[in-house]
Short mmCIF file of C-alpha atoms in Angstrom, two decimals:
data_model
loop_
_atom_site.label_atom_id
_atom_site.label_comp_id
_atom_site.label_asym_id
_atom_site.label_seq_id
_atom_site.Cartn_x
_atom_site.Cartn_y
_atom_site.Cartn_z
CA UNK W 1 61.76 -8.69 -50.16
CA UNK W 2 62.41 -5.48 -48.59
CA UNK W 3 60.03 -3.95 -50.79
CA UNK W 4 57.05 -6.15 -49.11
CA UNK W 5 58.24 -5.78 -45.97
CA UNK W 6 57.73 -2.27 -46.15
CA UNK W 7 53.94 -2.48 -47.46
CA UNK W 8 53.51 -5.56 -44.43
CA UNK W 9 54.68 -2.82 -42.32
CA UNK W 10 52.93 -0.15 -43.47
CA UNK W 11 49.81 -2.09 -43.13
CA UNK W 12 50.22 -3.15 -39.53
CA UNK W 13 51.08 0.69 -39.08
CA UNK W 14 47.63 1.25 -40.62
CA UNK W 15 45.36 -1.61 -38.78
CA UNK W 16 46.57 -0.51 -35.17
CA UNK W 17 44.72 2.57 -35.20
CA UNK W 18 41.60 0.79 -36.86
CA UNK W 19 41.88 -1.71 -34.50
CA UNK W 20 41.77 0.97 -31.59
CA UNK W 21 38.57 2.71 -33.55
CA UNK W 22 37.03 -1.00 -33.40
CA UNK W 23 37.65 -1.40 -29.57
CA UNK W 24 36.04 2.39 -29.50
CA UNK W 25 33.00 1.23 -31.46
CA UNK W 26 32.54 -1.81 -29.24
CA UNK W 27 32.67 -0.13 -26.29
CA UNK W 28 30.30 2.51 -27.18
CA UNK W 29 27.74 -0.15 -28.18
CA UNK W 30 28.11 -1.54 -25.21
CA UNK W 31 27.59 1.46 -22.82
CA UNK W 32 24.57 2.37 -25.20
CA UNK W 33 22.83 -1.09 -25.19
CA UNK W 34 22.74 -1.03 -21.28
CA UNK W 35 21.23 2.77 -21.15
CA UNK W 36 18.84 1.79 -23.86
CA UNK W 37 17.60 -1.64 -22.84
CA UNK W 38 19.19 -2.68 -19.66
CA UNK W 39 17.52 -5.56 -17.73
CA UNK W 40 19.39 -4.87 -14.53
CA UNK W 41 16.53 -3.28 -12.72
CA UNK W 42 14.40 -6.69 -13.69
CA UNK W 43 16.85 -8.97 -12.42
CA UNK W 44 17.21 -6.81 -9.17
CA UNK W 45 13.59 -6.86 -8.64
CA UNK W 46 13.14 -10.44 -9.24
CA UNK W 47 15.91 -11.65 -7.23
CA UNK W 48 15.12 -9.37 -4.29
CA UNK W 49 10.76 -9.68 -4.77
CA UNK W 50 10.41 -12.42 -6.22
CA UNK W 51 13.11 -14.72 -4.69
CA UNK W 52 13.52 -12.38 -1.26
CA UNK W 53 16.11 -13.57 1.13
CA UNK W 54 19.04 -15.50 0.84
CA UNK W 55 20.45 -16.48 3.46
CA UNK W 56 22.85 -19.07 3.08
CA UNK W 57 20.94 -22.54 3.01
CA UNK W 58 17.73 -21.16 3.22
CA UNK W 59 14.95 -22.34 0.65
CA UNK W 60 15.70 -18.46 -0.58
CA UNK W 61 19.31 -19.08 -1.14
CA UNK W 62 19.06 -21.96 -3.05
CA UNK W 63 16.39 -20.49 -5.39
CA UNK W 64 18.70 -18.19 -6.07
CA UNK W 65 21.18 -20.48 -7.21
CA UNK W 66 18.95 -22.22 -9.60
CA UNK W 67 17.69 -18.65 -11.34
CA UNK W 68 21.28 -17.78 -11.51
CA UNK W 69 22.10 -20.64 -13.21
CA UNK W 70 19.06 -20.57 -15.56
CA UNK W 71 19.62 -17.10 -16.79
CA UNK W 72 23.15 -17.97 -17.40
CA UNK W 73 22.04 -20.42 -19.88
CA UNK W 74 19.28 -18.94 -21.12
CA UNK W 75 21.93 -15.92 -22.21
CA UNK W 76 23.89 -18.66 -23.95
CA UNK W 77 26.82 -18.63 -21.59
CA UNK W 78 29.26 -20.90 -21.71
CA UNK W 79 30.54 -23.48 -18.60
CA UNK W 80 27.76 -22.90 -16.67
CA UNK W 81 27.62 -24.58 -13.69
CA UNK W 82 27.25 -25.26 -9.48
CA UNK W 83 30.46 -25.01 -7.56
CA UNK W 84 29.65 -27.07 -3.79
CA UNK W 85 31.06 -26.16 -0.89
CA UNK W 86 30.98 -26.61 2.88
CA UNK W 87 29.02 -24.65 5.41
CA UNK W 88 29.14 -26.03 8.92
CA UNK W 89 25.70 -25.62 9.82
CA UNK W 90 22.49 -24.59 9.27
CA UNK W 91 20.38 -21.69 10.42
CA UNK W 92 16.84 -20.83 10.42
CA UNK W 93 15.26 -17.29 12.30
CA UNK W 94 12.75 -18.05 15.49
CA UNK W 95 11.10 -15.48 17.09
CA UNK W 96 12.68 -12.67 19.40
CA UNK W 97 11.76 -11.10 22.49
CA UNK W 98 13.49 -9.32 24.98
CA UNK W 99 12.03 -7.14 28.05
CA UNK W 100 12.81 -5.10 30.72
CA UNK W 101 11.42 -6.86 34.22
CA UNK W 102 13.39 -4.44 36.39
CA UNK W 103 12.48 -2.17 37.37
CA UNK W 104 9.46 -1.61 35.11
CA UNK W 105 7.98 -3.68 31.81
CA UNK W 106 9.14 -2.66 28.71
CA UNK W 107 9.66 -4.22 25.67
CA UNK W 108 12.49 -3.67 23.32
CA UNK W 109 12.94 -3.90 20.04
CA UNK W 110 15.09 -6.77 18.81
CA UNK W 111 16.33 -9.17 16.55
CA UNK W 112 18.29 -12.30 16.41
CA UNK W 113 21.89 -11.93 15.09
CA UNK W 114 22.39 -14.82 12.12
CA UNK W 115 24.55 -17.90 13.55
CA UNK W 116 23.20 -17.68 16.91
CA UNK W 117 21.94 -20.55 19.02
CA UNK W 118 17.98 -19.84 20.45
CA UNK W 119 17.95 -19.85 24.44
CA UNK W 120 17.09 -22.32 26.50
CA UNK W 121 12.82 -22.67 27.04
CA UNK W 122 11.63 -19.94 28.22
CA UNK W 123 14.44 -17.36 27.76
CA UNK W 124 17.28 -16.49 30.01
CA UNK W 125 17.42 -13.48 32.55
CA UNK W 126 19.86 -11.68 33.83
CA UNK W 127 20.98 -7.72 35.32
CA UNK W 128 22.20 -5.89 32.37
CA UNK W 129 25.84 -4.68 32.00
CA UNK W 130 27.54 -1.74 30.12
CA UNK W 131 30.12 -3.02 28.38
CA UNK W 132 30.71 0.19 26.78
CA UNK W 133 31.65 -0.25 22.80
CA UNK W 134 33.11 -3.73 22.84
CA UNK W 135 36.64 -2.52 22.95
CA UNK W 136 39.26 -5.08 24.99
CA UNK W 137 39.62 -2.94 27.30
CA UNK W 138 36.41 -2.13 28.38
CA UNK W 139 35.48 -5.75 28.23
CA UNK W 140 38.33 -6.18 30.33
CA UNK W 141 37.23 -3.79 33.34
CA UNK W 142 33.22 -5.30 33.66
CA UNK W 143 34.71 -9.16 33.26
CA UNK W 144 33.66 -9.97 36.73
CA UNK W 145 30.47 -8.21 36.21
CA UNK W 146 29.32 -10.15 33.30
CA UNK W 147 28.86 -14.06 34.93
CA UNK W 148 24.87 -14.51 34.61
CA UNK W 149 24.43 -11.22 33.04
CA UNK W 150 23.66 -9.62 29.49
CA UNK W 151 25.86 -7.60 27.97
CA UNK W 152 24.66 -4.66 26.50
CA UNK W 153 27.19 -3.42 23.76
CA UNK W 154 27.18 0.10 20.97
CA UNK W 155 29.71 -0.66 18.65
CA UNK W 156 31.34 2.92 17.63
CA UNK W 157 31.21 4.72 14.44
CA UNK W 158 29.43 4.08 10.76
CA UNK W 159 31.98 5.21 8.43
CA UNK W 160 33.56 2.30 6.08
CA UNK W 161 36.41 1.71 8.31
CA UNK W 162 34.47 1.69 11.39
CA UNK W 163 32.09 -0.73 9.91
CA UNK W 164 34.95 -3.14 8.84
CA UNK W 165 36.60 -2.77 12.11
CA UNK W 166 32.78 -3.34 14.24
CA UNK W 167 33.13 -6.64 11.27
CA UNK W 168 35.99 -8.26 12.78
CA UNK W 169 35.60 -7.01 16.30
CA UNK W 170 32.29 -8.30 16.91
CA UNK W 171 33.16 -12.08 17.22
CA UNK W 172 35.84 -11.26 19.43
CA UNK W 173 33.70 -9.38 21.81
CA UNK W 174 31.22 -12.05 21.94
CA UNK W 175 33.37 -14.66 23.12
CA UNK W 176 34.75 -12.48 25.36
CA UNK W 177 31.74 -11.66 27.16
CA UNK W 178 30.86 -16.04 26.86
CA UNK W 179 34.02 -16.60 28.74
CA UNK W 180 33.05 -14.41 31.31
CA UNK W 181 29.72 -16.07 31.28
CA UNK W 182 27.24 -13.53 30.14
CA UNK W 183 23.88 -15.41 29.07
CA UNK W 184 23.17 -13.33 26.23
CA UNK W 185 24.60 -9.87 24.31
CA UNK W 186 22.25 -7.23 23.35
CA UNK W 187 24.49 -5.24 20.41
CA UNK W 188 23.59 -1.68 19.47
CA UNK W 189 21.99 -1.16 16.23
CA UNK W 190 24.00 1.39 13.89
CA UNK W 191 21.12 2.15 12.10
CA UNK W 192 18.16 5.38 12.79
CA UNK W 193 14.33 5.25 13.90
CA UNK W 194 14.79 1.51 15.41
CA UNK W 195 16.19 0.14 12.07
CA UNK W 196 17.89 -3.30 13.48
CA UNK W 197 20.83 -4.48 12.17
CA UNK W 198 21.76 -8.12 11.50
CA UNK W 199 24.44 -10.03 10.90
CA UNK W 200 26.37 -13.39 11.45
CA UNK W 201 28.88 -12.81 15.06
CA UNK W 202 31.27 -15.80 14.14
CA UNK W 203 33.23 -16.48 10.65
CA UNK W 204 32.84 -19.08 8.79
CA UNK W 205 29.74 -20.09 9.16
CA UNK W 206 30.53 -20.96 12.86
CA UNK W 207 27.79 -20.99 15.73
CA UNK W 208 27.46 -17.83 17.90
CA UNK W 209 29.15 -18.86 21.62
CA UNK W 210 25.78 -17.62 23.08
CA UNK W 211 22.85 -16.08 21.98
CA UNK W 212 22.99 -12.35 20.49
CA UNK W 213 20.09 -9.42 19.46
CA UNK W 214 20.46 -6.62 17.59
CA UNK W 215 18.53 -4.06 19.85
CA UNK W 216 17.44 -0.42 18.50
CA UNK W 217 19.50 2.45 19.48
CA UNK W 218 16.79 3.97 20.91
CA UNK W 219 16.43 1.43 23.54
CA UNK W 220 20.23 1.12 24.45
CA UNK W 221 19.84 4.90 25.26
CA UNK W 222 17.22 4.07 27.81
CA UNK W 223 18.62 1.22 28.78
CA UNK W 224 21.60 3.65 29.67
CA UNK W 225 19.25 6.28 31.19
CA UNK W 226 18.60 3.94 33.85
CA UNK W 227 22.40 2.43 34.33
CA UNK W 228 23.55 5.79 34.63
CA UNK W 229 21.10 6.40 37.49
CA UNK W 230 22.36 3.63 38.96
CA UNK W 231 18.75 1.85 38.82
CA UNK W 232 19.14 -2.03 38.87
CA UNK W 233 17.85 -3.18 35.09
CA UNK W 234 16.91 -6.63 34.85
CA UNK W 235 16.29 -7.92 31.04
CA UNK W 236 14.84 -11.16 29.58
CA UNK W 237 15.97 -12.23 25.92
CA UNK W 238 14.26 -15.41 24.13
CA UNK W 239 15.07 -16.95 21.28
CA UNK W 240 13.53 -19.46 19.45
CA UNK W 241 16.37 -20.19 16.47
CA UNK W 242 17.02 -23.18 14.95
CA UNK W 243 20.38 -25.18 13.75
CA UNK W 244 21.05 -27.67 11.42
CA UNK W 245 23.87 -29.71 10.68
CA UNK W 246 26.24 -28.89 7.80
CA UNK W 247 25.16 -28.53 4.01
CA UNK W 248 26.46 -27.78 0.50
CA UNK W 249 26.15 -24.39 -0.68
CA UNK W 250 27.01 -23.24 -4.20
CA UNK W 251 28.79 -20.91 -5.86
CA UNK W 252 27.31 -20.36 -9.54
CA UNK W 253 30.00 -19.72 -12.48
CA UNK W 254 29.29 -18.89 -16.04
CA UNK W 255 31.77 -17.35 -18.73
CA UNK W 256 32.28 -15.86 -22.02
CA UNK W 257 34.82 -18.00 -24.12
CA UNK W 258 37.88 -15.36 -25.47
CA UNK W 259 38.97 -15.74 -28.99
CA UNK W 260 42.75 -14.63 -28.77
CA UNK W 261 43.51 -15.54 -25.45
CA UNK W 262 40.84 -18.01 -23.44
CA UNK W 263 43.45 -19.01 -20.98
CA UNK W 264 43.58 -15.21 -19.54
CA UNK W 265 40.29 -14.51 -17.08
CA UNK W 266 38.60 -11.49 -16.59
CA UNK W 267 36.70 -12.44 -13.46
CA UNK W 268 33.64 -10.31 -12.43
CA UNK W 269 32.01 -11.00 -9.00
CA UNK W 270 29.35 -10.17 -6.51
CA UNK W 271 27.80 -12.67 -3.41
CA UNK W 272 24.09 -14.30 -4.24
CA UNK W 273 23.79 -14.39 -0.85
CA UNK W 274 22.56 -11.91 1.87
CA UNK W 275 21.11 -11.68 5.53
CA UNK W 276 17.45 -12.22 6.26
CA UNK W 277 15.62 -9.34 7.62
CA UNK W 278 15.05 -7.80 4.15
CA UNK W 279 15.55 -8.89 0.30
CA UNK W 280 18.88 -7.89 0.29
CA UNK W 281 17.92 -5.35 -2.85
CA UNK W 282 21.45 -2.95 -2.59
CA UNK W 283 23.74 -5.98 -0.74
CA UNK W 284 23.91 -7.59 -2.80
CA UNK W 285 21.52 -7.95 -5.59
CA UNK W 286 22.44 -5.09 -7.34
CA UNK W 287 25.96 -6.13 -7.69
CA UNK W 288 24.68 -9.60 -8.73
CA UNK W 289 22.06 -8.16 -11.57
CA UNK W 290 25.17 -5.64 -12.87
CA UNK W 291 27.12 -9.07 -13.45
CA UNK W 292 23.66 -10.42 -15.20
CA UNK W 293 23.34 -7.38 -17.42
CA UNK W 294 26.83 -7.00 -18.69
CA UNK W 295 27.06 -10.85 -19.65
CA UNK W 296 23.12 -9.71 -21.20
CA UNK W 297 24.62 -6.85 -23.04
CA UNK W 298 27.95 -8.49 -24.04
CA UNK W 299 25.75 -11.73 -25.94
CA UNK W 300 23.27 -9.24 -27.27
CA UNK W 301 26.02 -7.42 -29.21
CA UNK W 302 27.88 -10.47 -30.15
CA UNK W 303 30.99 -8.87 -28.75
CA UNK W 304 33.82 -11.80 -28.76
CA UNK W 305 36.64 -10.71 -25.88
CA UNK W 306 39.84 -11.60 -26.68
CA UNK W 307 39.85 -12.83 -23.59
CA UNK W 308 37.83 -15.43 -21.65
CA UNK W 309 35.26 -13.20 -19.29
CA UNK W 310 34.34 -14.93 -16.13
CA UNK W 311 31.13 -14.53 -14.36
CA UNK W 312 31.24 -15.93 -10.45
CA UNK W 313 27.84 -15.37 -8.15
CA UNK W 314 29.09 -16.37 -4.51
CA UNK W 315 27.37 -17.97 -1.34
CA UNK W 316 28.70 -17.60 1.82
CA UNK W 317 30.00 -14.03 1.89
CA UNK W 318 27.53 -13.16 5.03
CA UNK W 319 29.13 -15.84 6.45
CA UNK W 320 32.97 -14.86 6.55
CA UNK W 321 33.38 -14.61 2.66
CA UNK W 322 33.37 -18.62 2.31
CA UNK W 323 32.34 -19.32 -1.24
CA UNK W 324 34.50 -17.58 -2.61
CA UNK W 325 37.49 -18.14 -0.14
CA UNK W 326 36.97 -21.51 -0.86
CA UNK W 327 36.82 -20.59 -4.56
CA UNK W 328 40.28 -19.71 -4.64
CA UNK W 329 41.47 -22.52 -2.77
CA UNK W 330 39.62 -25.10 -5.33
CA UNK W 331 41.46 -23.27 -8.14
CA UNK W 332 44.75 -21.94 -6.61
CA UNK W 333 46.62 -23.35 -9.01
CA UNK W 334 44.74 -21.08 -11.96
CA UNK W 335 45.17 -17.60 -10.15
CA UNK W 336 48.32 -17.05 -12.23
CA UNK W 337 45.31 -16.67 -15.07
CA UNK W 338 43.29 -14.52 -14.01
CA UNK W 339 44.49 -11.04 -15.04
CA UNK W 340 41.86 -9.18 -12.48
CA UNK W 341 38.84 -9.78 -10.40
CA UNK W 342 36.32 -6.78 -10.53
CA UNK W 343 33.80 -7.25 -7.33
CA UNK W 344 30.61 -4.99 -6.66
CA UNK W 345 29.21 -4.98 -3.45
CA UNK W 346 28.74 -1.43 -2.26
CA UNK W 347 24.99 -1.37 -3.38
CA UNK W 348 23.48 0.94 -6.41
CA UNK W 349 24.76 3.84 -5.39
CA UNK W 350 26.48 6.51 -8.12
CA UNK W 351 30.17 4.84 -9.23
CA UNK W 352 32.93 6.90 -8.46
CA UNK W 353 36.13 4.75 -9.62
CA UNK W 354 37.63 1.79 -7.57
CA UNK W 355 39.71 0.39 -4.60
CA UNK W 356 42.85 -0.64 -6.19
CA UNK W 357 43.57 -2.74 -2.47
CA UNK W 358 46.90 -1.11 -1.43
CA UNK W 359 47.85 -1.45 -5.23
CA UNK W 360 49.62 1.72 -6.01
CA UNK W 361 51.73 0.05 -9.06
CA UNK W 362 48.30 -0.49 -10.63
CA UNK W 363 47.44 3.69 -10.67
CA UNK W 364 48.29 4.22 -14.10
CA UNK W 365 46.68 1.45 -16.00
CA UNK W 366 43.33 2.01 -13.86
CA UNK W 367 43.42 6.15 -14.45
CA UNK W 368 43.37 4.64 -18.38
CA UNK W 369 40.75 1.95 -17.63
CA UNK W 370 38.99 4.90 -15.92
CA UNK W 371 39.37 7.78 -18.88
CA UNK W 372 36.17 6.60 -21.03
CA UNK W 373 34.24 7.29 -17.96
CA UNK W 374 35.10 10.59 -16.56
CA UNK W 375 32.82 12.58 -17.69
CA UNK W 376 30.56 10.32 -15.13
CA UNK W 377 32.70 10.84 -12.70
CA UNK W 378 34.08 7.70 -12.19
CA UNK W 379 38.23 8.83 -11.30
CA UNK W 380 38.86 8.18 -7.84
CA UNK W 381 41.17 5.54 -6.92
CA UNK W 382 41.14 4.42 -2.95
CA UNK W 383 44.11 2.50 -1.95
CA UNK W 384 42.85 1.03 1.30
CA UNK W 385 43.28 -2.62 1.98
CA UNK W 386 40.55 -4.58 3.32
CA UNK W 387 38.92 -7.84 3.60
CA UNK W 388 35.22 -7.49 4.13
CA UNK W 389 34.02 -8.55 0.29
CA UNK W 390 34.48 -11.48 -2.32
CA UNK W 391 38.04 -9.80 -3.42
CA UNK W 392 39.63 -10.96 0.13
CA UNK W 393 41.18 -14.41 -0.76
CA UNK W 394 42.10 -13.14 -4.28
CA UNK W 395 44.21 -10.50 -3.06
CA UNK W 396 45.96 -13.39 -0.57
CA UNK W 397 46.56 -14.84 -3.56
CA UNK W 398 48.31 -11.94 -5.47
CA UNK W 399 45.94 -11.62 -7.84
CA UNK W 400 45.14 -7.69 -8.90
CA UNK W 401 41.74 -7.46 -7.53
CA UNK W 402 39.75 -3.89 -7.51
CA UNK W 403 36.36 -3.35 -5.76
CA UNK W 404 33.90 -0.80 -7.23
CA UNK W 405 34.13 2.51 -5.30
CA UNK W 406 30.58 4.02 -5.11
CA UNK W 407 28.77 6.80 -3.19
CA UNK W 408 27.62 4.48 -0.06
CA UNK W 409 25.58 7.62 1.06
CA UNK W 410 22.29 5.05 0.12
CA UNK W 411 23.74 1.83 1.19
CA UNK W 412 24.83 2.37 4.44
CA UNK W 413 21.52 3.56 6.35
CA UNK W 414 19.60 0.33 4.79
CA UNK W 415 22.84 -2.44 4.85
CA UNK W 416 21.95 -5.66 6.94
CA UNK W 417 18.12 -4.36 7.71
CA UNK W 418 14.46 -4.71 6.33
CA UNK W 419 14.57 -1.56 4.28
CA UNK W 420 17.16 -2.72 1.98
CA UNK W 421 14.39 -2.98 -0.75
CA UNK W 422 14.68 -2.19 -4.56
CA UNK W 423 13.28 1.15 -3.86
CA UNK W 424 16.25 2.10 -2.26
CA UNK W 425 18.15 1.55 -6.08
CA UNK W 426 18.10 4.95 -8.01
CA UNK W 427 17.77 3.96 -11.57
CA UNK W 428 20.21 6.55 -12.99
CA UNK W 429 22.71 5.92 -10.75
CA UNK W 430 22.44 2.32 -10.70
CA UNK W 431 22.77 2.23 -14.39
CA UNK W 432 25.92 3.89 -14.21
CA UNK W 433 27.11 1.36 -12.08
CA UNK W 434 26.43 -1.27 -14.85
CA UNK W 435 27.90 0.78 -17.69
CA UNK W 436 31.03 1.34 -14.99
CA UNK W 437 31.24 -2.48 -14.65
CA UNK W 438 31.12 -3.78 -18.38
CA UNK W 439 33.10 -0.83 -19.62
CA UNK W 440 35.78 -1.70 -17.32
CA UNK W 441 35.58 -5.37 -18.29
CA UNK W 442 35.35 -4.93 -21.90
CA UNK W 443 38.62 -2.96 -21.58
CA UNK W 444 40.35 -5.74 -19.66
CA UNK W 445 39.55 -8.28 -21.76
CA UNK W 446 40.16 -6.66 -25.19
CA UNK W 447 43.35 -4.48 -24.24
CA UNK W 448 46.42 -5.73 -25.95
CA UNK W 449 48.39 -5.56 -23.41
CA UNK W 450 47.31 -7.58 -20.17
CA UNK W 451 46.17 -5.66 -17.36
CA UNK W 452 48.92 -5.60 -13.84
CA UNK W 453 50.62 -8.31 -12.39
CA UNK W 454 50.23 -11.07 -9.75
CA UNK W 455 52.23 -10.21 -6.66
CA UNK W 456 55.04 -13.15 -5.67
CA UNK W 457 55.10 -14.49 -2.11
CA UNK W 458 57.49 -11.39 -1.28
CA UNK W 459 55.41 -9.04 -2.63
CA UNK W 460 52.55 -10.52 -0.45
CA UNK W 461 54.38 -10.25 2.75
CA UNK W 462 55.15 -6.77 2.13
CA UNK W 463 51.61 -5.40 1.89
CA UNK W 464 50.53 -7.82 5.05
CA UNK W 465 53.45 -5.76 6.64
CA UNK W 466 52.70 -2.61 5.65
CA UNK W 467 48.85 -2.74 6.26
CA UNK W 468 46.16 -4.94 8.56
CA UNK W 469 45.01 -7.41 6.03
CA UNK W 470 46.83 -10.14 7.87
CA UNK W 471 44.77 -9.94 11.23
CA UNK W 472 41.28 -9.76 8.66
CA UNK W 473 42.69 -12.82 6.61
CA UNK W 474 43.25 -14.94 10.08
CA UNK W 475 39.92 -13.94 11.60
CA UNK W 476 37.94 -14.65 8.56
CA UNK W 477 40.32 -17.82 8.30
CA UNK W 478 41.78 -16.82 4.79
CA UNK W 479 45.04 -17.09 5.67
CA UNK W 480 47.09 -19.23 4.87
CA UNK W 481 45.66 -20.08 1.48
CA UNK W 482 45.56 -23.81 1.26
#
């Protein structure tokens, strides 16, 4: 007896390292089947030339959700299906105008923010007021200033921070300047050479207070020229946009069945949807064809993950990150098994590692998840905690959630406009991406040991304490889960 106990335990001794050569092998394949025949670039063109927009409830959007679906099936995933959920109204783009009347003609260029009502027929009018960059206080000091009046705003900064912080402020602003009974809000592009911006200015799919334009930078420094001189300036905004009531949008979910361990998720996820000016080619279709092409290259290989890999394409993230807030509150009872929730949604740009969200207990495991791709570069972990992507209500629920840190230097100048176009997707570098992505899952799901922890409710509390996530979570009405 002891004498076969020694060979059974000589011959586990002897598998473990073949089974780590096997995992090796696998994961090789895999990184060489997506630089050798990827089909990422195809499904980026044809969801952002062939499809377009997708705006939330547009005839765009819900193409979208059918191709999803169909190339889910058609790659022989398994539980493929439409998860419905509520949006509170629809929205379809009019035309904008807006001019100066006083004290010459002009026109400026502009473009409806998403979510917001048209004006009445024939526009509304009004003297135009500085209200500086939208901060409290300088809302505060023009209040009495702003009753019949447009408020001209230039939110500050383009760094990520900045951009999250302009996210949640926005809303906020606008209501401000509604109470005070401003007819309209003219809101700085961020963007160069009269590049307009776009975006919902309300959460959750809620209607704009009052009606709001993008306006090119250019024009708010003229617009300025003349305030400064103290020349009276006189603008007229019309908008012709058009609301529905609310609809059923879907979240589309497809998964790879594990062998050892189907209970235990590997969740990958990027947002179908996107804002309308452009195609939405780097937010977010490329995130959405890297989830397509590692399912593609997973099937093709015949890989079989120990565990259960789960593929989640959400609507509504434009919107206040909806579909997939209400994701986690259809299945918050399952979050205990998912093990982590991978999200890409900084465009194409080069991979660089990942934001662990405040997660510093997680360092070591994702330096290890990491190591197969350093000579890439991919290393970097950013422990920053924020709620402006498909991770949010995942990370209210505890679960260990990382988004994909990339070099934003191509995203940023395009994000929310008409020139975010396939072009814009460096091939090399958005390959990476891919091979970033499926590496990273393949590890997850085939590790023996399972990847982090969910945090308790104590654990929670602590990182709303120690960070802002709490104040993003309420605004984007995340928190409480329920």
């Amino acid at each position: 007896m002891r004498c076969l106990r020694s060979i059974f335990l000589l011959t586990l001794l002897a598998l473990f390292p073949l089974c780590a050569q096997n995992r090796s092998d696998d994961l090789s394949k895999l990184i060489g089947e997506i630089w050798s025949g990827g089909q990422h670039a195809s499904y980026l063109q044809k969801l952002s030339d062939e499809i377009g927009h997708r705006l939330t409830g547009s005839p765009g959007g819900e193409r979208s959700e059918q191709a999803v679906l169909q190339w889910m099936k058609e790659l022989k995933l398994e539980n493929v299906h439409l998860e419905p959920f509520r949006m509170p109204a629809r929205w379809e783009r009019g035309t904008a105008s807006a001019v100066v009347v006083k004290p010459y003609a002009r026109k400026l260029t502009v473009a409806s923010y998403t979510w917001t009502p048209g004006t009445r027929s024939g526009g509304v009018m009004g003297p135009v007021v500085d209200a500086g960059t939208g901060k409290p206080e300088e809302i505060e000091a023009i209040k009495s200033k702003l009753k019949g009046a447009i408020a001209l705003v230039a939110p500050a900064g383009v760094t990520l921070d900045e951009v999250i912080g302009n996210f949640y402020r926005t809303p906020e602003f606008v209501k401000e300047c509604a109470a005070a009974g401003a007819v309209a809000v003219m809101i700085a592009s961020d963007k160069e050479k009269t590049l307009l911006y776009t975006s919902p200015v309300s959460f959750n799919g809620e209607v704009s207070p009052m009606p709001a334009v993008s306006i090119a930078r250019e024009d708010v420094e003229f617009l300025r020229r003349l305030i400064s001189a103290r020349t009276p300036v006189e603008v007229k905004v019309d908008l012709t946009n058009k609301l529905g009531p609310a609809f059923m949008a879907n979240n589309v979910v497809g998964e790879i069945r594990g062998t050892e361990n189907p209970e235990e998720e590997i969740m990958l996820g990027a947002h179908l949807d996107s804002n309308d000016l452009g195609p939405g080619a780097l937010d977010n279709a490329a995130g959405c064809a890297a989830l397509l092409e590692t399912a593609r290259a997973i099937k093709q290989l015949g890989l079989k993950p120990k565990r259960t890999i789960r593929f989640v394409f959400f609507m509504g993230e434009e919107e206040g990150m909806i579909g997939s807030t209400e994701y986690v509150k259809a299945h918050l009872q399952e979050m205990a098994n998912i093990v982590a929730v991978l999200i890409m949604d900084i465009g194409a740009g080069k991979p660089l590692g990942w934001f662990s969200m405040g997660r510093t207990d997680l360092d070591g495991e994702i330096q290890s998840l990491m190591a197969p791709l350093a000579h890439m570069g991919v290393s970097l972990i950013v422990h920053d905690t924020f709620a402006a992507t498909d991770n949010a209500a995942f990370m209210a629920a505890g679960v260990p959630n990382l988004v994909m840190l990339q070099d934003d230097a191509p995203y940023f100048p395009v994000h929310h406009t008409a020139a975010d176009t396939p072009d814009k997707a460096e091939i090399r570098d958005f390959t990476s991406c891919v091979v970033a992505l499926a590496a990273t899952t393949h590890q997850l799901a085939d590790q023996p040991k399972r990847f982090g922890k969910r945090l308790n409710a104590m654990e929670i509390g602590k990182m709303m304490k120690d960070s802002n996530i709490e104040y993003q979570w309420r605004v984007a009405k995340i928190w409480p889960l329920k």
